[in-house]
Structure formats: structure tokens, C-alpha cells
């Protein structure tokens, strides 16, 4: 979250202070960040995509159905009640969701921080103006190389880099906070294309958030793409060199440095599966069947790595975790993998007393 945007929202500042005070008094972290993939539909077919690798398969086979507007609104309200202060919406391409206004407004943007993640192509003047009216704070645009031929080839669509940089310019003109999302591999990290986008972000003082290669989805079993220890050290060096404008999820965040999965943030698929993060494809439970509080609480209680801030990425760098859990997700075609057996959960979760989205108004 960018401080200047937070300071514009007194109620958000109060809620964030409560979260931090809870941690200071109890030394316990709480879920404050909730990421949602709201649709698998997209206008691109990116080289690394994992969403299409299982979401569209599930929908085509009839085994899962996307959360409805009413259900998504109910999930958002649950997160607000849990103390979540930051919401991010992604896809697929988020703008294919026609009920986006209703879902964003359910976050109560006057007291929450709202991020939209996009490839930039559909982020038009009209769309940008709507998002501003709805209370969105941050526009995160995916850019993986500062060389057009490389970025466009990675996203498999000509003109994508041009559209992405124009989206950033458009967002900045309208007063949004901006973030560049960059996916890096062992091969691309020290490339000219990466350096160009790094310098682009640094010169403009735009936050660049790094996503590291994971051998899932279209990159299933591609261990050659995964970062090594020297790569991770290089990212730490760039974090210091940039003054913090380049960062990854292991770098210091609201509470402390280290992996925030489950103890600070979770990710939800378009079908209601709660995952530890977008890249760890195990379902901790589905919001249609259980409450978010029950799902998250059990995961933290029974899996040690979800209680502590491990110094490395669980699914890409923690060799022990990968051997015990992560490797079992790498070859899955119909993810996410059911976490019930994988994590050997001892406690059964209670079923929802009332179907999701049918709770009385104001509950």
C-alpha cells in the first residue's frame, strides 16, 4: 500500500492502526490482504499463465462454477469483518467481469485499499474514470520486459508493452497509485529487457513488484526457470539499490519480512477455493462450504509454515516444503489440489449454516 493513498482515507488509517496494534499487543499477525481472481476469461494467452491451466478446464467439465455477484459480495463482507484492509482484483483479465462495480463497492473503498491488476489493454480512459469514481486506489500493470518484442512475445500479443505503458501514464494522470508487476525467471532476471523496465520504474518512482517463476500452469515442471540463491540475493540487492521501489513478497511488508502466505494474505480462485497464495495450488477449503475464518484458522493451526514467516518462497525456494507438499501440485492438470489429504488436516471444518450470499442484509 502506498502511504499517500492511505492518508487520504481516515477510516482506512484507523483500521490499519487496529491491525498493527493487535500485532503489537499479541505478537500475532492477522489476515489484512485478500487477493481475488474474479474471472478466468482473458484477452491474452501468456506464456506463464496458470489460470487457464485449471480454471477453464474445471468450468468446461462442469465440475466448478464461478462465484456469482451475490457470493463475491458476501465473501468481501466476510473479509471486512475479519479485518482485511487491502483487496486486489485480478483474472484472467479483470475487466471481463461485468459486475466489477458492485464487487469493488462491497469493499467499502472509503475504508479499504483497492488494487486492480491488469495487462493494460482494456484500461481505457472511460474505464479509468469509472474506477476512480468507484474508489480504486492502485492500478497494477503487468510488464515483464522493457523491450517491446520480448514483452509482446511473452504475452503473445503485439502491442502489449505499448498498451501497458500507456495504461500507466493514464493511471498516473488520474491520480492512481501505480505498480508494475514483473514476472522473472532465472534466464530473464539479468537481461536487458528486465533492466529497462527496472530503470523505467525507478526513474518514475513507481513500485515494481516481482513475481518469481513457479513450475506450475503453462510452466509445469519447468525447473530450469526457477531462481537460484544467487538470483534471490540479486533481487535483495536491487531492493536496496532502488530504495525499496523494487520489491518481492519476502521483502518487509506490513508486519515483517518473509513469506506472508496465510498468516497475512490469501488468494481466492474464481470458484471460491482459498489458496495460500496465487502460486501454491492447494485448496485450503472452499468459501461455498466453509467460512473464510474457519478455512484460514485451520490452515494456520495445523501447518507450521503457514504460522511463521519463512525466509524463502515456500513453493519456489523452500526445498523441504516443496518435497512434502509443493511437488504434488506441479503435475496437476485440474488444480487446485485438494489440501485435505495433502496437509493431513486433523480437524474437520464446520459447514456453513446458511448458503454463501444468502445471509441477512447487514449480518
Coordinates of C-alpha atoms in Angstrom, one line a residue, residues 15-32 253-257 263-264 307 309:
X15 CA -8.5 0.2 10.6
X16 CA -4.8 -0.3 9.7
X17 CA -3.8 1.1 13.1
X18 CA -6.0 -1.5 14.8
X19 CA -4.4 -4.3 12.8
X20 CA -0.9 -3.1 13.8
X21 CA -2.0 -2.6 17.4
X22 CA -3.3 -6.2 17.6
X23 CA 0.1 -7.4 16.4
X24 CA 2.0 -5.2 18.8
X25 CA -0.1 -6.4 21.8
X26 CA -0.4 -10.1 20.9
X27 CA 2.6 -10.7 18.6
X28 CA 0.1 -12.4 16.3
X29 CA -0.3 -11.4 12.6
X30 CA -3.8 -11.3 11.1
X31 CA -5.1 -11.5 7.5
X32 CA -5.0 -8.0 6.2
X253 CA 5.7 -5.6 4.4
X254 CA 3.0 -4.6 7.0
X255 CA 4.4 -6.8 9.7
X256 CA 7.8 -8.3 8.9
X257 CA 9.9 -9.8 6.1
X263 CA -0.7 -15.6 8.2
X264 CA -1.1 -12.2 6.4
X307 CA 2.2 -19.7 11.0
X309 CA 7.4 -16.0 8.1

